[in-house]
Amino acid sequence: ATAFGPTITSFAQPEPVPNPQDFVLWSFFNSMFCNPFCLGFIALVFSVKARDKKIAQDPAAASTYGRTAKHLNIAALSLGIVGTIILIVVLVVYYNNLRARS
């Protein structure tokens, strides 16, 4: 007679791999709509590199490229907003000067 006891099963959980951000959508937006000094395009290049490194299971390099893309996106968006505000102010002043002369 064979006695069957409880079966103990253990699972080894792999350590979670850090998932660095690549900011591809933000870089694409900046390269299409807010691209002073081509910073948005350069950010898009670094974002694609970050995504490639993430797929290649190299989280350290992906994090570095992602951080660079983030900083370039911040610079591109800031310069784009400041440039747009300056353009609007110049146009309003110019329009008011034209109306004052008429």
mmCIF file of N, CA and C in Angstrom:
data_model
loop_
_atom_site.group_PDB
_atom_site.id
_atom_site.type_symbol
_atom_site.label_atom_id
_atom_site.label_comp_id
_atom_site.label_asym_id
_atom_site.label_seq_id
_atom_site.Cartn_x
_atom_site.Cartn_y
_atom_site.Cartn_z
ATOM 1 N N ALA A 1 0.841 -1.166 0.000
ATOM 2 C CA ALA A 1 0.000 0.000 0.000
ATOM 3 C C ALA A 1 0.889 1.232 0.000
ATOM 4 N N THR A 2 0.627 2.117 -0.941
ATOM 5 C CA THR A 2 1.391 3.350 -1.058
ATOM 6 C C THR A 2 0.541 4.505 -0.557
ATOM 7 N N ALA A 3 1.119 5.304 0.301
ATOM 8 C CA ALA A 3 0.399 6.466 0.834
ATOM 9 C C ALA A 3 0.832 7.696 0.048
ATOM 10 N N PHE A 4 -0.166 8.423 -0.409
ATOM 11 C CA PHE A 4 0.121 9.666 -1.123
ATOM 12 C C PHE A 4 -0.011 10.822 -0.153
ATOM 13 N N GLY A 5 1.063 11.577 0.008
ATOM 14 C CA GLY A 5 1.040 12.741 0.886
ATOM 15 C C GLY A 5 0.786 14.009 0.073
ATOM 16 N N PRO A 6 0.708 15.103 0.764
ATOM 17 C CA PRO A 6 0.493 16.367 0.043
ATOM 18 C C PRO A 6 1.722 16.717 -0.800
ATOM 19 N N THR A 7 1.458 17.245 -1.951
ATOM 20 C CA THR A 7 2.535 17.642 -2.852
ATOM 21 C C THR A 7 2.852 19.119 -2.616
ATOM 22 N N ILE A 8 4.114 19.398 -2.426
ATOM 23 C CA ILE A 8 4.537 20.778 -2.203
ATOM 24 C C ILE A 8 5.219 21.258 -3.474
ATOM 25 N N THR A 9 4.702 22.336 -3.997
ATOM 26 C CA THR A 9 5.261 22.916 -5.212
ATOM 27 C C THR A 9 5.720 24.328 -4.901
ATOM 28 N N SER A 10 6.921 24.633 -5.293
ATOM 29 C CA SER A 10 7.412 25.997 -5.076
ATOM 30 C C SER A 10 7.741 26.620 -6.430
ATOM 31 N N PHE A 11 7.446 27.896 -6.524
ATOM 32 C CA PHE A 11 7.717 28.630 -7.751
ATOM 33 C C PHE A 11 8.805 29.663 -7.467
ATOM 34 N N ALA A 12 9.784 29.697 -8.326
ATOM 35 C CA ALA A 12 10.832 30.714 -8.215
ATOM 36 C C ALA A 12 10.405 31.902 -9.068
ATOM 37 N N GLN A 13 10.122 33.011 -8.412
ATOM 38 C CA GLN A 13 9.698 34.210 -9.123
ATOM 39 C C GLN A 13 10.940 34.969 -9.597
ATOM 40 N N PRO A 14 11.000 35.277 -10.885
ATOM 41 C CA PRO A 14 12.147 36.054 -11.360
ATOM 42 C C PRO A 14 12.074 37.480 -10.819
ATOM 43 N N GLU A 15 13.246 38.064 -10.649
ATOM 44 C CA GLU A 15 13.266 39.431 -10.157
ATOM 45 C C GLU A 15 12.674 40.349 -11.212
ATOM 46 N N PRO A 16 11.893 41.327 -10.774
ATOM 47 C CA PRO A 16 11.286 42.217 -11.767
ATOM 48 C C PRO A 16 12.354 43.062 -12.460
ATOM 49 N N VAL A 17 12.229 43.127 -13.773
ATOM 50 C CA VAL A 17 13.157 43.926 -14.563
ATOM 51 C C VAL A 17 12.648 45.358 -14.567
ATOM 52 N N PRO A 18 13.508 46.328 -14.243
ATOM 53 C CA PRO A 18 13.048 47.707 -14.276
ATOM 54 C C PRO A 18 12.626 48.088 -15.690
ATOM 55 N N ASN A 19 11.556 48.845 -15.777
ATOM 56 C CA ASN A 19 11.003 49.235 -17.064
ATOM 57 C C ASN A 19 11.235 50.728 -17.271
ATOM 58 N N PRO A 20 12.395 51.119 -17.811
ATOM 59 C CA PRO A 20 12.667 52.542 -17.991
ATOM 60 C C PRO A 20 11.763 53.137 -19.070
ATOM 61 N N GLN A 21 11.424 54.385 -18.898
ATOM 62 C CA GLN A 21 10.557 55.046 -19.861
ATOM 63 C C GLN A 21 11.373 55.495 -21.066
ATOM 64 N N ASP A 22 10.724 55.498 -22.238
ATOM 65 C CA ASP A 22 11.434 55.909 -23.446
ATOM 66 C C ASP A 22 10.885 57.205 -24.041
ATOM 67 N N PHE A 23 9.721 57.668 -23.639
ATOM 68 C CA PHE A 23 9.143 58.957 -24.038
ATOM 69 C C PHE A 23 8.995 59.098 -25.550
ATOM 70 N N VAL A 24 8.623 58.027 -26.247
ATOM 71 C CA VAL A 24 8.522 58.076 -27.703
ATOM 72 C C VAL A 24 7.375 58.980 -28.144
ATOM 73 N N LEU A 25 6.223 58.886 -27.503
ATOM 74 C CA LEU A 25 5.083 59.706 -27.924
ATOM 75 C C LEU A 25 5.344 61.192 -27.708
ATOM 76 N N TRP A 26 5.922 61.530 -26.576
ATOM 77 C CA TRP A 26 6.250 62.923 -26.293
ATOM 78 C C TRP A 26 7.276 63.437 -27.301
ATOM 79 N N SER A 27 8.265 62.622 -27.623
ATOM 80 C CA SER A 27 9.280 63.006 -28.602
ATOM 81 C C SER A 27 8.669 63.176 -29.982
ATOM 82 N N PHE A 28 7.743 62.297 -30.340
ATOM 83 C CA PHE A 28 7.082 62.410 -31.638
ATOM 84 C C PHE A 28 6.264 63.696 -31.703
ATOM 85 N N PHE A 29 5.540 64.012 -30.627
ATOM 86 C CA PHE A 29 4.771 65.255 -30.566
ATOM 87 C C PHE A 29 5.697 66.455 -30.729
ATOM 88 N N ASN A 30 6.797 66.470 -29.997
ATOM 89 C CA ASN A 30 7.726 67.596 -30.078
ATOM 90 C C ASN A 30 8.375 67.698 -31.455
ATOM 91 N N SER A 31 8.662 66.571 -32.087
ATOM 92 C CA SER A 31 9.291 66.644 -33.403
ATOM 93 C C SER A 31 8.310 67.121 -34.471
ATOM 94 N N MET A 32 7.015 66.894 -34.268
ATOM 95 C CA MET A 32 6.027 67.344 -35.245
ATOM 96 C C MET A 32 5.576 68.790 -35.007
ATOM 97 N N PHE A 33 5.342 69.165 -33.758
ATOM 98 C CA PHE A 33 4.696 70.438 -33.472
ATOM 99 C C PHE A 33 5.574 71.448 -32.753
ATOM 100 N N CYS A 34 6.601 71.019 -32.099
ATOM 101 C CA CYS A 34 7.380 71.909 -31.244
ATOM 102 C C CYS A 34 8.846 71.521 -31.385
ATOM 103 N N ASN A 35 9.476 72.012 -32.455
ATOM 104 C CA ASN A 35 10.791 71.502 -32.812
ATOM 105 C C ASN A 35 11.829 72.620 -32.956
ATOM 106 N N PRO A 36 12.042 73.438 -31.921
ATOM 107 C CA PRO A 36 13.058 74.477 -32.063
ATOM 108 C C PRO A 36 14.456 73.860 -32.056
ATOM 109 N N PHE A 37 15.296 74.325 -32.978
ATOM 110 C CA PHE A 37 16.680 73.851 -33.095
ATOM 111 C C PHE A 37 16.752 72.331 -33.274
ATOM 112 N N CYS A 38 15.719 71.724 -33.814
ATOM 113 C CA CYS A 38 15.633 70.272 -34.052
ATOM 114 C C CYS A 38 15.757 69.454 -32.764
ATOM 115 N N LEU A 39 15.444 70.044 -31.626
ATOM 116 C CA LEU A 39 15.548 69.306 -30.363
ATOM 117 C C LEU A 39 14.529 68.172 -30.283
ATOM 118 N N GLY A 40 13.342 68.386 -30.854
ATOM 119 C CA GLY A 40 12.327 67.337 -30.841
ATOM 120 C C GLY A 40 12.762 66.120 -31.640
ATOM 121 N N PHE A 41 13.404 66.362 -32.785
ATOM 122 C CA PHE A 41 13.883 65.245 -33.601
ATOM 123 C C PHE A 41 15.009 64.497 -32.899
ATOM 124 N N ILE A 42 15.913 65.244 -32.275
ATOM 125 C CA ILE A 42 17.014 64.594 -31.546
ATOM 126 C C ILE A 42 16.461 63.785 -30.370
ATOM 127 N N ALA A 43 15.435 64.322 -29.700
ATOM 128 C CA ALA A 43 14.795 63.581 -28.612
ATOM 129 C C ALA A 43 14.140 62.305 -29.140
ATOM 130 N N LEU A 44 13.569 62.381 -30.336
ATOM 131 C CA LEU A 44 12.965 61.190 -30.935
ATOM 132 C C LEU A 44 14.023 60.129 -31.223
ATOM 133 N N VAL A 45 15.190 60.546 -31.673
ATOM 134 C CA VAL A 45 16.278 59.594 -31.923
ATOM 135 C C VAL A 45 16.680 58.900 -30.621
ATOM 136 N N PHE A 46 16.840 59.680 -29.544
ATOM 137 C CA PHE A 46 17.213 59.078 -28.262
ATOM 138 C C PHE A 46 16.090 58.194 -27.715
ATOM 139 N N SER A 47 14.849 58.560 -27.978
ATOM 140 C CA SER A 47 13.729 57.726 -27.527
ATOM 141 C C SER A 47 13.717 56.378 -28.229
ATOM 142 N N VAL A 48 13.995 56.394 -29.513
ATOM 143 C CA VAL A 48 14.042 55.130 -30.259
ATOM 144 C C VAL A 48 15.212 54.282 -29.776
ATOM 145 N N LYS A 49 16.350 54.920 -29.489
ATOM 146 C CA LYS A 49 17.483 54.174 -28.935
ATOM 147 C C LYS A 49 17.129 53.567 -27.583
ATOM 148 N N ALA A 50 16.402 54.323 -26.759
ATOM 149 C CA ALA A 50 15.988 53.805 -25.452
ATOM 150 C C ALA A 50 15.058 52.613 -25.615
ATOM 151 N N ARG A 51 14.138 52.698 -26.575
ATOM 152 C CA ARG A 51 13.221 51.574 -26.806
ATOM 153 C C ARG A 51 13.983 50.356 -27.322
ATOM 154 N N ASP A 52 14.952 50.569 -28.189
ATOM 155 C CA ASP A 52 15.765 49.450 -28.690
ATOM 156 C C ASP A 52 16.537 48.782 -27.560
ATOM 157 N N LYS A 53 17.116 49.584 -26.675
ATOM 158 C CA LYS A 53 17.869 49.013 -25.552
ATOM 159 C C LYS A 53 16.944 48.297 -24.579
ATOM 160 N N LYS A 54 15.717 48.801 -24.445
ATOM 161 C CA LYS A 54 14.758 48.134 -23.563
ATOM 162 C C LYS A 54 14.379 46.767 -24.118
ATOM 163 N N ILE A 55 14.204 46.698 -25.423
ATOM 164 C CA ILE A 55 13.885 45.423 -26.054
ATOM 165 C C ILE A 55 15.068 44.466 -25.968
ATOM 166 N N ALA A 56 16.292 45.015 -26.025
ATOM 167 C CA ALA A 56 17.498 44.188 -25.949
ATOM 168 C C ALA A 56 17.858 43.812 -24.510
ATOM 169 N N GLN A 57 16.968 44.103 -23.562
ATOM 170 C CA GLN A 57 17.164 43.750 -22.144
ATOM 171 C C GLN A 57 18.408 44.424 -21.559
ATOM 172 N N ASP A 58 18.617 45.690 -21.902
ATOM 173 C CA ASP A 58 19.716 46.473 -21.332
ATOM 174 C C ASP A 58 19.105 47.683 -20.627
ATOM 175 N N PRO A 59 18.602 47.492 -19.389
ATOM 176 C CA PRO A 59 17.873 48.579 -18.726
ATOM 177 C C PRO A 59 18.753 49.771 -18.360
ATOM 178 N N ALA A 60 20.040 49.554 -18.129
ATOM 179 C CA ALA A 60 20.917 50.679 -17.769
ATOM 180 C C ALA A 60 21.064 51.636 -18.944
ATOM 181 N N ALA A 61 21.348 51.104 -20.120
ATOM 182 C CA ALA A 61 21.482 51.956 -21.304
ATOM 183 C C ALA A 61 20.139 52.567 -21.689
ATOM 184 N N ALA A 62 19.057 51.796 -21.553
ATOM 185 C CA ALA A 62 17.727 52.320 -21.867
ATOM 186 C C ALA A 62 17.375 53.477 -20.951
ATOM 187 N N SER A 63 17.738 53.366 -19.694
ATOM 188 C CA SER A 63 17.472 54.442 -18.744
ATOM 189 C C SER A 63 18.260 55.694 -19.095
ATOM 190 N N THR A 64 19.517 55.514 -19.506
ATOM 191 C CA THR A 64 20.353 56.658 -19.887
ATOM 192 C C THR A 64 19.794 57.367 -21.114
ATOM 193 N N TYR A 65 19.463 56.596 -22.140
ATOM 194 C CA TYR A 65 18.889 57.197 -23.341
ATOM 195 C C TYR A 65 17.525 57.833 -23.043
ATOM 196 N N GLY A 66 16.733 57.183 -22.216
ATOM 197 C CA GLY A 66 15.429 57.735 -21.869
ATOM 198 C C GLY A 66 15.538 59.037 -21.099
ATOM 199 N N ARG A 67 16.496 59.109 -20.195
ATOM 200 C CA ARG A 67 16.698 60.346 -19.426
ATOM 201 C C ARG A 67 17.150 61.489 -20.345
ATOM 202 N N THR A 68 18.025 61.174 -21.306
ATOM 203 C CA THR A 68 18.464 62.184 -22.269
ATOM 204 C C THR A 68 17.286 62.655 -23.125
ATOM 205 N N ALA A 69 16.451 61.717 -23.564
ATOM 206 C CA ALA A 69 15.273 62.084 -24.354
ATOM 207 C C ALA A 69 14.323 62.957 -23.540
ATOM 208 N N LYS A 70 14.174 62.641 -22.260
ATOM 209 C CA LYS A 70 13.307 63.434 -21.390
ATOM 210 C C LYS A 70 13.818 64.864 -21.277
ATOM 211 N N HIS A 71 15.115 65.040 -21.069
ATOM 212 C CA HIS A 71 15.682 66.384 -20.937
ATOM 213 C C HIS A 71 15.569 67.164 -22.245
ATOM 214 N N LEU A 72 15.789 66.495 -23.367
ATOM 215 C CA LEU A 72 15.640 67.163 -24.655
ATOM 216 C C LEU A 72 14.184 67.546 -24.910
ATOM 217 N N ASN A 73 13.253 66.691 -24.508
ATOM 218 C CA ASN A 73 11.831 67.016 -24.664
ATOM 219 C C ASN A 73 11.432 68.207 -23.809
ATOM 220 N N ILE A 74 11.947 68.265 -22.593
ATOM 221 C CA ILE A 74 11.646 69.408 -21.727
ATOM 222 C C ILE A 74 12.185 70.689 -22.353
ATOM 223 N N ALA A 75 13.409 70.628 -22.867
ATOM 224 C CA ALA A 75 14.003 71.818 -23.497
ATOM 225 C C ALA A 75 13.224 72.228 -24.740
ATOM 226 N N ALA A 76 12.850 71.265 -25.575
ATOM 227 C CA ALA A 76 12.116 71.570 -26.801
ATOM 228 C C ALA A 76 10.752 72.171 -26.482
ATOM 229 N N LEU A 77 10.042 71.589 -25.525
ATOM 230 C CA LEU A 77 8.720 72.097 -25.179
ATOM 231 C C LEU A 77 8.807 73.479 -24.553
ATOM 232 N N SER A 78 9.786 73.687 -23.687
ATOM 233 C CA SER A 78 9.948 74.999 -23.048
ATOM 234 C C SER A 78 10.281 76.071 -24.079
ATOM 235 N N LEU A 79 11.243 75.784 -24.948
ATOM 236 C CA LEU A 79 11.593 76.762 -25.980
ATOM 237 C C LEU A 79 10.441 77.008 -26.944
ATOM 238 N N GLY A 80 9.691 75.961 -27.248
ATOM 239 C CA GLY A 80 8.537 76.124 -28.134
ATOM 240 C C GLY A 80 7.452 76.986 -27.517
ATOM 241 N N ILE A 81 7.178 76.785 -26.233
ATOM 242 C CA ILE A 81 6.157 77.595 -25.553
ATOM 243 C C ILE A 81 6.616 79.046 -25.442
ATOM 244 N N VAL A 82 7.867 79.248 -25.041
ATOM 245 C CA VAL A 82 8.391 80.614 -24.919
ATOM 246 C C VAL A 82 8.401 81.298 -26.290
ATOM 247 N N GLY A 83 8.816 80.593 -27.324
ATOM 248 C CA GLY A 83 8.819 81.160 -28.673
ATOM 249 C C GLY A 83 7.426 81.518 -29.157
ATOM 250 N N THR A 84 6.453 80.672 -28.857
ATOM 251 C CA THR A 84 5.078 80.950 -29.247
ATOM 252 C C THR A 84 4.539 82.177 -28.522
ATOM 253 N N ILE A 85 4.822 82.297 -27.235
ATOM 254 C CA ILE A 85 4.373 83.458 -26.473
ATOM 255 C C ILE A 85 5.020 84.730 -27.015
ATOM 256 N N ILE A 86 6.311 84.684 -27.299
ATOM 257 C CA ILE A 86 7.001 85.862 -27.852
ATOM 258 C C ILE A 86 6.412 86.232 -29.210
ATOM 259 N N LEU A 87 6.135 85.240 -30.045
ATOM 260 C CA LEU A 87 5.541 85.503 -31.356
ATOM 261 C C LEU A 87 4.174 86.158 -31.223
ATOM 262 N N ILE A 88 3.354 85.674 -30.315
ATOM 263 C CA ILE A 88 2.026 86.260 -30.112
ATOM 264 C C ILE A 88 2.147 87.704 -29.633
ATOM 265 N N VAL A 89 3.043 87.961 -28.692
ATOM 266 C CA VAL A 89 3.225 89.331 -28.181
ATOM 267 C C VAL A 89 3.699 90.252 -29.295
ATOM 268 N N VAL A 90 4.655 89.815 -30.103
ATOM 269 C CA VAL A 90 5.153 90.646 -31.204
ATOM 270 C C VAL A 90 4.048 90.921 -32.215
ATOM 271 N N LEU A 91 3.249 89.933 -32.543
ATOM 272 C CA LEU A 91 2.150 90.143 -33.487
ATOM 273 C C LEU A 91 1.100 91.105 -32.942
ATOM 274 N N VAL A 92 0.781 90.990 -31.660
ATOM 275 C CA VAL A 92 -0.195 91.904 -31.060
ATOM 276 C C VAL A 92 0.334 93.332 -31.064
ATOM 277 N N VAL A 93 1.594 93.517 -30.696
ATOM 278 C CA VAL A 93 2.190 94.861 -30.694
ATOM 279 C C VAL A 93 2.230 95.420 -32.110
ATOM 280 N N TYR A 94 2.611 94.605 -33.078
ATOM 281 C CA TYR A 94 2.658 95.045 -34.472
ATOM 282 C C TYR A 94 1.266 95.425 -34.966
ATOM 283 N N TYR A 95 0.258 94.611 -34.654
ATOM 284 C CA TYR A 95 -1.110 94.897 -35.068
ATOM 285 C C TYR A 95 -1.608 96.187 -34.426
ATOM 286 N N ASN A 96 -1.298 96.388 -33.166
ATOM 287 C CA ASN A 96 -1.722 97.622 -32.487
ATOM 288 C C ASN A 96 -1.023 98.841 -33.085
ATOM 289 N N ASN A 97 0.236 98.719 -33.477
ATOM 290 C CA ASN A 97 0.924 99.829 -34.130
ATOM 291 C C ASN A 97 0.318 100.147 -35.487
ATOM 292 N N LEU A 98 -0.102 99.112 -36.229
ATOM 293 C CA LEU A 98 -0.761 99.341 -37.510
ATOM 294 C C LEU A 98 -2.099 100.045 -37.322
ATOM 295 N N ARG A 99 -2.849 99.650 -36.315
ATOM 296 C CA ARG A 99 -4.144 100.289 -36.050
ATOM 297 C C ARG A 99 -3.973 101.723 -35.583
ATOM 298 N N ALA A 100 -2.916 102.000 -34.820
ATOM 299 C CA ALA A 100 -2.691 103.353 -34.301
ATOM 300 C C ALA A 100 -2.305 104.300 -35.440
ATOM 301 N N ARG A 101 -1.620 103.825 -36.465
ATOM 302 C CA ARG A 101 -1.214 104.675 -37.575
ATOM 303 C C ARG A 101 -2.374 104.970 -38.508
ATOM 304 N N SER A 102 -3.376 104.125 -38.539
ATOM 305 C CA SER A 102 -4.492 104.305 -39.477
ATOM 306 C C SER A 102 -5.483 105.333 -39.020
#
